[in-house]
Amino acid sequence: MLYLLTNNFFYCIKLTDQFVGKEVNLVITRPMVRIVSRPRGDAPEWVRDAWIGVDVPLSPDHQNEGPQLYTGSGVYQDPGKYQLDSYRVLSMEAIDALAQKDSRAANWWKQNTHFYDPRGRFLFDASSCQLVG
């Protein structure tokens, strides 16, 4: 049994006999979504527009590769304000990916919200995303 802790998620992997006692290079990949249109939300439009074209891995706790119904909130709204067919991603990973395209928009998230946190999640509405790779 191989135990791995990464990004605050615990993985338990059983190796078949052919790999026991051998060095194993393990790469864990997650499905990715590309933001293809302005996502819903109450962040400023220029910040939401900056997401277009950004690829983000799905959160390890997103249950499958399709959208799911989640309860979420906006930047300025109380938690649990709406339900949304969406893709869940780790907010810190998403903001880091956004910074590669638009550092000003990424800095907006860091300076104006609490989402730049390894435990944070973003919900991107399914209509603004497409699965990639």
CSV table of C-alpha atoms in Angstrom, one decimal:
chain,number,residue,atom,x,y,z
A,1,MET,CA,0.0,0.0,0.0
A,2,LEU,CA,1.3,3.4,-0.9
A,3,TYR,CA,0.0,6.4,1.1
A,4,LEU,CA,0.4,9.9,-0.4
A,5,LEU,CA,-0.7,13.3,1.1
A,6,THR,CA,-0.8,16.2,-1.4
A,7,ASN,CA,-2.7,19.5,-1.5
A,8,ASN,CA,-4.4,18.5,1.8
A,9,PHE,CA,-5.8,15.4,0.2
A,10,PHE,CA,-4.9,11.8,1.2
A,11,TYR,CA,-4.6,9.1,-1.5
A,12,CYS,CA,-4.2,5.4,-0.8
A,13,ILE,CA,-2.9,3.4,-3.8
A,14,LYS,CA,-2.5,-0.3,-3.9
A,15,LEU,CA,0.5,-1.5,-6.0
A,16,THR,CA,0.2,-4.7,-7.9
A,17,ASP,CA,2.9,-7.4,-7.2
A,18,GLN,CA,4.9,-6.4,-10.3
A,19,PHE,CA,5.7,-3.0,-8.6
A,20,VAL,CA,6.2,-4.0,-5.0
A,21,GLY,CA,9.8,-3.3,-4.0
A,22,LYS,CA,10.5,-1.2,-7.1
A,23,GLU,CA,10.9,2.5,-7.4
A,24,VAL,CA,7.7,3.9,-8.7
A,25,ASN,CA,7.3,7.4,-10.2
A,26,LEU,CA,3.7,8.4,-9.6
A,27,VAL,CA,2.0,11.2,-11.3
A,28,ILE,CA,-1.5,12.1,-10.2
A,29,THR,CA,-3.4,14.1,-12.8
A,30,ARG,CA,-6.8,15.6,-12.5
A,31,PRO,CA,-9.3,16.5,-15.1
A,32,MET,CA,-9.1,20.2,-16.3
A,33,VAL,CA,-11.6,22.8,-17.2
A,34,ARG,CA,-11.0,25.7,-19.5
A,35,ILE,CA,-13.0,28.9,-18.8
A,36,VAL,CA,-14.6,29.8,-22.2
A,37,SER,CA,-16.9,32.6,-21.2
A,38,ARG,CA,-17.4,35.1,-18.4
A,39,PRO,CA,-18.3,33.1,-15.3
A,40,ARG,CA,-21.2,34.0,-13.1
A,41,GLY,CA,-20.5,35.9,-9.9
A,42,ASP,CA,-20.4,39.3,-8.3
A,43,ALA,CA,-16.6,40.0,-8.8
A,44,PRO,CA,-16.1,43.0,-11.2
A,45,GLU,CA,-16.7,42.2,-14.8
A,46,TRP,CA,-13.0,42.8,-15.8
A,47,VAL,CA,-11.9,40.3,-13.2
A,48,ARG,CA,-14.4,37.7,-14.4
A,49,ASP,CA,-13.5,38.3,-18.0
A,50,ALA,CA,-9.8,37.6,-17.1
A,51,TRP,CA,-10.7,34.0,-16.5
A,52,ILE,CA,-11.5,33.4,-20.1
A,53,GLY,CA,-8.9,31.0,-21.6
A,54,VAL,CA,-7.5,29.9,-18.2
A,55,ASP,CA,-7.2,26.1,-17.6
A,56,VAL,CA,-7.7,24.9,-14.0
A,57,PRO,CA,-7.7,21.4,-12.6
A,58,LEU,CA,-10.8,20.1,-10.9
A,59,SER,CA,-10.6,19.9,-7.1
A,60,PRO,CA,-9.7,16.4,-5.9
A,61,ASP,CA,-13.1,16.3,-4.1
A,62,HIS,CA,-15.1,17.0,-7.3
A,63,GLN,CA,-16.8,13.6,-7.7
A,64,ASN,CA,-16.7,13.1,-11.5
A,65,GLU,CA,-15.7,14.9,-14.7
A,66,GLY,CA,-19.1,16.4,-15.3
A,67,PRO,CA,-20.7,19.4,-13.6
A,68,GLN,CA,-22.3,18.9,-10.2
A,69,LEU,CA,-25.0,20.8,-8.3
A,70,TYR,CA,-23.2,22.8,-5.5
A,71,THR,CA,-24.4,25.4,-3.1
A,72,GLY,CA,-22.2,28.5,-3.2
A,73,SER,CA,-22.0,32.2,-2.7
A,74,GLY,CA,-20.5,35.1,-4.4
A,75,VAL,CA,-17.7,37.3,-3.3
A,76,TYR,CA,-20.0,39.7,-1.4
A,77,GLN,CA,-22.9,37.3,-0.6
A,78,ASP,CA,-23.5,35.1,2.4
A,79,PRO,CA,-22.7,31.4,2.0
A,80,GLY,CA,-25.4,29.2,0.7
A,81,LYS,CA,-27.1,31.9,-1.4
A,82,TYR,CA,-27.6,29.8,-4.6
A,83,GLN,CA,-27.3,26.3,-6.1
A,84,LEU,CA,-25.4,26.0,-9.3
A,85,ASP,CA,-24.5,23.3,-11.8
A,86,SER,CA,-20.8,23.9,-11.7
A,87,TYR,CA,-17.2,22.6,-11.6
A,88,ARG,CA,-15.4,22.9,-8.2
A,89,VAL,CA,-11.7,23.9,-8.2
A,90,LEU,CA,-9.2,24.7,-5.6
A,91,SER,CA,-9.3,28.5,-5.4
A,92,MET,CA,-5.6,29.0,-4.7
A,93,GLU,CA,-4.7,26.9,-7.7
A,94,ALA,CA,-7.2,28.8,-9.8
A,95,ILE,CA,-5.8,32.2,-8.7
A,96,ASP,CA,-2.3,31.0,-9.4
A,97,ALA,CA,-3.3,29.9,-12.9
A,98,LEU,CA,-5.1,33.2,-13.5
A,99,ALA,CA,-1.9,35.0,-12.4
A,100,GLN,CA,-0.1,33.4,-15.4
A,101,LYS,CA,-2.5,35.3,-17.7
A,102,ASP,CA,-3.5,38.4,-15.8
A,103,SER,CA,-1.6,39.3,-12.6
A,104,ARG,CA,-3.8,42.3,-12.0
A,105,ALA,CA,-6.9,40.1,-11.8
A,106,ALA,CA,-5.2,37.5,-9.7
A,107,ASN,CA,-4.1,40.3,-7.3
A,108,TRP,CA,-7.7,41.5,-7.1
A,109,TRP,CA,-8.7,38.1,-5.7
A,110,LYS,CA,-5.8,38.1,-3.2
A,111,GLN,CA,-6.4,41.6,-2.0
A,112,ASN,CA,-10.2,41.7,-1.9
A,113,THR,CA,-11.3,38.2,-0.9
A,114,HIS,CA,-10.5,35.3,1.5
A,115,PHE,CA,-10.2,32.8,-1.4
A,116,TYR,CA,-6.4,32.7,-1.6
A,117,ASP,CA,-6.3,29.8,0.8
A,118,PRO,CA,-5.3,26.2,0.3
A,119,ARG,CA,-8.7,25.1,1.7
A,120,GLY,CA,-10.8,27.4,-0.5
A,121,ARG,CA,-12.9,26.4,-3.4
A,122,PHE,CA,-14.3,28.2,-6.4
A,123,LEU,CA,-17.4,27.2,-8.3
A,124,PHE,CA,-17.4,27.9,-12.0
A,125,ASP,CA,-20.8,27.6,-13.6
A,126,ALA,CA,-20.9,24.8,-16.1
A,127,SER,CA,-22.0,27.1,-19.0
A,128,SER,CA,-18.7,29.0,-18.7
A,129,CYS,CA,-16.5,25.9,-18.8
A,130,GLN,CA,-15.4,23.1,-21.1
A,131,LEU,CA,-13.5,20.0,-20.1
A,132,VAL,CA,-10.0,19.8,-21.6
A,133,GLY,CA,-7.2,17.2,-21.8
